[in-house]
Amino acid sequence: MKLTVWTYEGPPHVGAMRVATAMKGLHYVLHAPQGDTYADLLFTMIERRDHRPPVTYTTFQARDLGSDTATLFKDACRDAVERFDPQAIIVGASCTAELIQDDPAGLAETMGLDIPVIPLELPSYQRKENFGADETFYQIVKHLARPQERTARVTCNILGPTALGFRARDDVEEITGLLSEMGIDVNVVAPLNATPADIARLPAAHFNVLLSPETGETAARWLERTYDQPFTKVVPIGVGATRDFIAEVAKITGLAGRPDESRLRLPWWSRSVDSTYLTGKRVFIFGDGTHVAAHARIARDEMGFEVVGLGCYNREMARPIRALAKEYGVEALITDDYLEVEAAIERLSPEMILGTQMERHIGKRLGIPCAVISAPVHVQDYPARYSPQVGFEGANVIFDTLIHPLVMGLEEHLLTMFRDDFEFHDAAGPSHHGGHSPLPAEDASGGSISGKMIEPVPDNVIWLSDAERELKKIPFFVRGKARRNTETFAVERGLHEISLDTLYEAKAHYAR
């Protein structure tokens, strides 16, 4: 098992913990040695939850290995049931405890507890966190769902959102409102905030909305086979995907309700004058498969960016992401090694990264703006404000998410380009106070910049085509300044041709 400073996914028992923490009335008994109890911090510190995960650890130590660790596990199960009074428990082993082969599932089944006991078999050394969440939710649904009469009104279940999910809380609220506008009620949301009793009611719905394929698809497929409940295949992230989702739901239900698009701003904003300078920006996208696929479509079709690379870390999504990359004319990067991702970003030299917390740090090191669009994330991406990703309001939020790093990049660019301007250099006072430094005498003739006399640009200084193309990428309102600075730089060095390298060298010179 590879150890690393950073990891995109934890072991599968962390995925099980995400499901248990999301639910109510469910308890997780985890056979784990001292030291494997770190996962509590993920929820209380990073997600800022106001209660610790509903997990009881056996917490055996090295000296216990010579005795009966199975008895420790049974005692922990009895204590958890007595103390927390759950409606059901799930039992399993951490990756370290798996090595001693105590079989927590078998042990729990022999204890005669009077509540459902759901065993988890999670191969810690072959699979990872998202698989653990998906498999755990599937086992819970399989053990607890019961045949039900369909609800009188058309209803659906929303499947997949878990604790530590990316904007899961707000996505559920947004999609619930979207469905309500179509005349559809939500029967159960699971696992987020669901109880074991709620899981039993899942078959009462007419269909399922699969909000997170990474953590809910296996359960959705089982419900489709067992209870004849179709599930949606489109995740409504972005304008186009939201409209496709609405059409898909209408086809499943026969309902023709049209949600209100009046609050949708992304299409107009992305066509506005203030956004046109973003057209053609080269972006690299990496994260979980679902968010990568959604943001590739948003980047290309709704923002006018150029996707120069994409990939995902969860290998379960490798096939669809490879197919998508082929459609976009790029090579898919399927890896859980952040160093490979960093190398790909360095090689492609994008102007923006859409990624995870890992890519945020990579972008800082490489000087490339990054917008976080996928888990894993840190505390700043669990905002207190309402900030969904799905639906029409989610599209507005995504517009801001993608624009802000680029706007800040533009601000830095402007500061760089105007740093030596007679009106804006560091020694000049605020313009609205009239407190500018006195202009050098040479400026009266227009022949100096920041007090330094420059020669007129000779006719024999020409711009090569590659440099000219790069110059056109600079916003029009500072393009003239960039041209003059570069030509001044070339004249001072006796250059007769301005190449792409000359342009970059001039930019670096004036930045200093």
PDB file of N, CA, C and O in Angstrom, residues 245-281:
ATOM      1  N   PHE A 245     -31.463  17.227 -17.614  1.00  0.00           N
ATOM      2  CA  PHE A 245     -32.032  16.529 -16.467  1.00  0.00           C
ATOM      3  C   PHE A 245     -33.548  16.733 -16.406  1.00  0.00           C
ATOM      4  O   PHE A 245     -34.311  15.783 -16.178  1.00  0.00           O
ATOM      5  N   ILE A 246     -33.993  17.961 -16.613  1.00  0.00           N
ATOM      6  CA  ILE A 246     -35.425  18.257 -16.594  1.00  0.00           C
ATOM      7  C   ILE A 246     -36.143  17.450 -17.676  1.00  0.00           C
ATOM      8  O   ILE A 246     -37.213  16.868 -17.435  1.00  0.00           O
ATOM      9  N   ALA A 247     -35.550  17.377 -18.867  1.00  0.00           N
ATOM     10  CA  ALA A 247     -36.149  16.592 -19.959  1.00  0.00           C
ATOM     11  C   ALA A 247     -36.180  15.107 -19.613  1.00  0.00           C
ATOM     12  O   ALA A 247     -37.158  14.404 -19.911  1.00  0.00           O
ATOM     13  N   GLU A 248     -35.131  14.621 -18.955  1.00  0.00           N
ATOM     14  CA  GLU A 248     -35.078  13.204 -18.572  1.00  0.00           C
ATOM     15  C   GLU A 248     -36.146  12.882 -17.540  1.00  0.00           C
ATOM     16  O   GLU A 248     -36.841  11.851 -17.644  1.00  0.00           O
ATOM     17  N   VAL A 249     -36.311  13.748 -16.542  1.00  0.00           N
ATOM     18  CA  VAL A 249     -37.332  13.534 -15.520  1.00  0.00           C
ATOM     19  C   VAL A 249     -38.726  13.594 -16.138  1.00  0.00           C
ATOM     20  O   VAL A 249     -39.611  12.786 -15.810  1.00  0.00           O
ATOM     21  N   ALA A 250     -38.935  14.521 -17.062  1.00  0.00           N
ATOM     22  CA  ALA A 250     -40.231  14.628 -17.735  1.00  0.00           C
ATOM     23  C   ALA A 250     -40.547  13.357 -18.513  1.00  0.00           C
ATOM     24  O   ALA A 250     -41.693  12.886 -18.536  1.00  0.00           O
ATOM     25  N   LYS A 251     -39.523  12.779 -19.133  1.00  0.00           N
ATOM     26  CA  LYS A 251     -39.723  11.536 -19.894  1.00  0.00           C
ATOM     27  C   LYS A 251     -40.066  10.374 -18.965  1.00  0.00           C
ATOM     28  O   LYS A 251     -40.922   9.543 -19.271  1.00  0.00           O
ATOM     29  N   ILE A 252     -39.406  10.302 -17.804  1.00  0.00           N
ATOM     30  CA  ILE A 252     -39.664   9.222 -16.842  1.00  0.00           C
ATOM     31  C   ILE A 252     -41.062   9.341 -16.251  1.00  0.00           C
ATOM     32  O   ILE A 252     -41.780   8.340 -16.111  1.00  0.00           O
ATOM     33  N   THR A 253     -41.489  10.564 -15.918  1.00  0.00           N
ATOM     34  CA  THR A 253     -42.735  10.766 -15.169  1.00  0.00           C
ATOM     35  C   THR A 253     -43.928  11.130 -16.041  1.00  0.00           C
ATOM     36  O   THR A 253     -45.074  10.971 -15.610  1.00  0.00           O
ATOM     37  N   GLY A 254     -43.686  11.656 -17.223  1.00  0.00           N
ATOM     38  CA  GLY A 254     -44.781  12.151 -18.043  1.00  0.00           C
ATOM     39  C   GLY A 254     -45.256  13.525 -17.632  1.00  0.00           C
ATOM     40  O   GLY A 254     -46.236  14.036 -18.192  1.00  0.00           O
ATOM     41  N   LEU A 255     -44.589  14.147 -16.676  1.00  0.00           N
ATOM     42  CA  LEU A 255     -44.955  15.491 -16.230  1.00  0.00           C
ATOM     43  C   LEU A 255     -44.217  16.534 -17.056  1.00  0.00           C
ATOM     44  O   LEU A 255     -43.045  16.367 -17.381  1.00  0.00           O
ATOM     45  N   ALA A 256     -44.897  17.622 -17.377  1.00  0.00           N
ATOM     46  CA  ALA A 256     -44.319  18.627 -18.270  1.00  0.00           C
ATOM     47  C   ALA A 256     -44.032  19.947 -17.572  1.00  0.00           C
ATOM     48  O   ALA A 256     -43.895  20.976 -18.229  1.00  0.00           O
ATOM     49  N   GLY A 257     -43.954  19.938 -16.254  1.00  0.00           N
ATOM     50  CA  GLY A 257     -43.674  21.184 -15.531  1.00  0.00           C
ATOM     51  C   GLY A 257     -42.326  21.755 -15.914  1.00  0.00           C
ATOM     52  O   GLY A 257     -41.358  21.018 -16.104  1.00  0.00           O
ATOM     53  N   ARG A 258     -42.254  23.072 -16.047  1.00  0.00           N
ATOM     54  CA  ARG A 258     -41.007  23.735 -16.442  1.00  0.00           C
ATOM     55  C   ARG A 258     -40.507  24.611 -15.298  1.00  0.00           C
ATOM     56  O   ARG A 258     -41.156  25.583 -14.921  1.00  0.00           O
ATOM     57  N   PRO A 259     -39.359  24.298 -14.729  1.00  0.00           N
ATOM     58  CA  PRO A 259     -38.806  25.145 -13.671  1.00  0.00           C
ATOM     59  C   PRO A 259     -38.506  26.559 -14.149  1.00  0.00           C
ATOM     60  O   PRO A 259     -38.265  26.796 -15.341  1.00  0.00           O
ATOM     61  N   ASP A 260     -38.515  27.470 -13.215  1.00  0.00           N
ATOM     62  CA  ASP A 260     -38.297  28.888 -13.494  1.00  0.00           C
ATOM     63  C   ASP A 260     -36.818  29.157 -13.785  1.00  0.00           C
ATOM     64  O   ASP A 260     -35.956  28.859 -12.967  1.00  0.00           O
ATOM     65  N   GLU A 261     -36.531  29.708 -14.970  1.00  0.00           N
ATOM     66  CA  GLU A 261     -35.155  30.041 -15.346  1.00  0.00           C
ATOM     67  C   GLU A 261     -34.850  31.527 -15.186  1.00  0.00           C
ATOM     68  O   GLU A 261     -33.776  31.979 -15.573  1.00  0.00           O
ATOM     69  N   SER A 262     -35.772  32.275 -14.605  1.00  0.00           N
ATOM     70  CA  SER A 262     -35.585  33.723 -14.557  1.00  0.00           C
ATOM     71  C   SER A 262     -34.374  34.126 -13.709  1.00  0.00           C
ATOM     72  O   SER A 262     -33.797  35.195 -13.928  1.00  0.00           O
ATOM     73  N   ARG A 263     -33.985  33.294 -12.749  1.00  0.00           N
ATOM     74  CA  ARG A 263     -32.823  33.631 -11.915  1.00  0.00           C
ATOM     75  C   ARG A 263     -31.520  33.121 -12.491  1.00  0.00           C
ATOM     76  O   ARG A 263     -30.457  33.290 -11.885  1.00  0.00           O
ATOM     77  N   LEU A 264     -31.573  32.494 -13.659  1.00  0.00           N
ATOM     78  CA  LEU A 264     -30.364  31.964 -14.295  1.00  0.00           C
ATOM     79  C   LEU A 264     -29.592  33.100 -14.961  1.00  0.00           C
ATOM     80  O   LEU A 264     -30.116  33.780 -15.843  1.00  0.00           O
ATOM     81  N   ARG A 265     -28.347  33.302 -14.569  1.00  0.00           N
ATOM     82  CA  ARG A 265     -27.557  34.420 -15.077  1.00  0.00           C
ATOM     83  C   ARG A 265     -26.341  33.982 -15.886  1.00  0.00           C
ATOM     84  O   ARG A 265     -25.783  34.783 -16.623  1.00  0.00           O
ATOM     85  N   LEU A 266     -25.913  32.743 -15.735  1.00  0.00           N
ATOM     86  CA  LEU A 266     -24.663  32.327 -16.386  1.00  0.00           C
ATOM     87  C   LEU A 266     -24.637  32.592 -17.893  1.00  0.00           C
ATOM     88  O   LEU A 266     -23.648  33.146 -18.395  1.00  0.00           O
ATOM     89  N   PRO A 267     -25.679  32.227 -18.663  1.00  0.00           N
ATOM     90  CA  PRO A 267     -25.586  32.439 -20.122  1.00  0.00           C
ATOM     91  C   PRO A 267     -25.346  33.894 -20.508  1.00  0.00           C
ATOM     92  O   PRO A 267     -24.518  34.197 -21.359  1.00  0.00           O
ATOM     93  N   TRP A 268     -26.087  34.818 -19.853  1.00  0.00           N
ATOM     94  CA  TRP A 268     -25.914  36.232 -20.197  1.00  0.00           C
ATOM     95  C   TRP A 268     -24.548  36.721 -19.751  1.00  0.00           C
ATOM     96  O   TRP A 268     -23.842  37.406 -20.485  1.00  0.00           O
ATOM     97  N   TRP A 269     -24.167  36.373 -18.527  1.00  0.00           N
ATOM     98  CA  TRP A 269     -22.876  36.827 -18.016  1.00  0.00           C
ATOM     99  C   TRP A 269     -21.719  36.335 -18.879  1.00  0.00           C
ATOM    100  O   TRP A 269     -20.779  37.078 -19.142  1.00  0.00           O
ATOM    101  N   SER A 270     -21.778  35.078 -19.297  1.00  0.00           N
ATOM    102  CA  SER A 270     -20.652  34.520 -20.053  1.00  0.00           C
ATOM    103  C   SER A 270     -20.564  35.120 -21.457  1.00  0.00           C
ATOM    104  O   SER A 270     -19.527  35.018 -22.103  1.00  0.00           O
ATOM    105  N   ARG A 271     -21.651  35.771 -21.918  1.00  0.00           N
ATOM    106  CA  ARG A 271     -21.611  36.456 -23.225  1.00  0.00           C
ATOM    107  C   ARG A 271     -21.330  37.947 -23.091  1.00  0.00           C
ATOM    108  O   ARG A 271     -21.180  38.643 -24.094  1.00  0.00           O
ATOM    109  N   SER A 272     -21.287  38.435 -21.856  1.00  0.00           N
ATOM    110  CA  SER A 272     -21.152  39.872 -21.653  1.00  0.00           C
ATOM    111  C   SER A 272     -19.746  40.352 -21.994  1.00  0.00           C
ATOM    112  O   SER A 272     -18.796  39.579 -22.059  1.00  0.00           O
ATOM    113  N   VAL A 273     -19.637  41.666 -22.186  1.00  0.00           N
ATOM    114  CA  VAL A 273     -18.346  42.265 -22.543  1.00  0.00           C
ATOM    115  C   VAL A 273     -17.294  41.963 -21.489  1.00  0.00           C
ATOM    116  O   VAL A 273     -16.139  41.696 -21.790  1.00  0.00           O
ATOM    117  N   ASP A 274     -17.703  41.984 -20.218  1.00  0.00           N
ATOM    118  CA  ASP A 274     -16.745  41.762 -19.133  1.00  0.00           C
ATOM    119  C   ASP A 274     -16.173  40.351 -19.134  1.00  0.00           C
ATOM    120  O   ASP A 274     -15.156  40.104 -18.484  1.00  0.00           O
ATOM    121  N   SER A 275     -16.834  39.435 -19.825  1.00  0.00           N
ATOM    122  CA  SER A 275     -16.367  38.057 -19.825  1.00  0.00           C
ATOM    123  C   SER A 275     -15.696  37.633 -21.128  1.00  0.00           C
ATOM    124  O   SER A 275     -15.105  36.558 -21.193  1.00  0.00           O
ATOM    125  N   THR A 276     -15.784  38.442 -22.160  1.00  0.00           N
ATOM    126  CA  THR A 276     -15.262  37.997 -23.450  1.00  0.00           C
ATOM    127  C   THR A 276     -13.755  37.792 -23.432  1.00  0.00           C
ATOM    128  O   THR A 276     -13.228  37.001 -24.214  1.00  0.00           O
ATOM    129  N   TYR A 277     -13.059  38.485 -22.536  1.00  0.00           N
ATOM    130  CA  TYR A 277     -11.606  38.288 -22.484  1.00  0.00           C
ATOM    131  C   TYR A 277     -11.250  36.895 -21.979  1.00  0.00           C
ATOM    132  O   TYR A 277     -10.108  36.460 -22.070  1.00  0.00           O
ATOM    133  N   LEU A 278     -12.242  36.155 -21.431  1.00  0.00           N
ATOM    134  CA  LEU A 278     -11.994  34.799 -20.957  1.00  0.00           C
ATOM    135  C   LEU A 278     -12.096  33.766 -22.075  1.00  0.00           C
ATOM    136  O   LEU A 278     -11.672  32.625 -21.910  1.00  0.00           O
ATOM    137  N   THR A 279     -12.689  34.143 -23.186  1.00  0.00           N
ATOM    138  CA  THR A 279     -12.885  33.208 -24.287  1.00  0.00           C
ATOM    139  C   THR A 279     -11.554  32.628 -24.747  1.00  0.00           C
ATOM    140  O   THR A 279     -10.582  33.349 -24.954  1.00  0.00           O
ATOM    141  N   GLY A 280     -11.547  31.308 -24.885  1.00  0.00           N
ATOM    142  CA  GLY A 280     -10.340  30.641 -25.358  1.00  0.00           C
ATOM    143  C   GLY A 280      -9.319  30.335 -24.275  1.00  0.00           C
ATOM    144  O   GLY A 280      -8.254  29.791 -24.577  1.00  0.00           O
ATOM    145  N   LYS A 281      -9.616  30.662 -23.021  1.00  0.00           N
ATOM    146  CA  LYS A 281      -8.683  30.332 -21.943  1.00  0.00           C
ATOM    147  C   LYS A 281      -8.471  28.817 -21.891  1.00  0.00           C
ATOM    148  O   LYS A 281      -9.424  28.043 -21.953  1.00  0.00           O
TER     149      LYS A 281
END
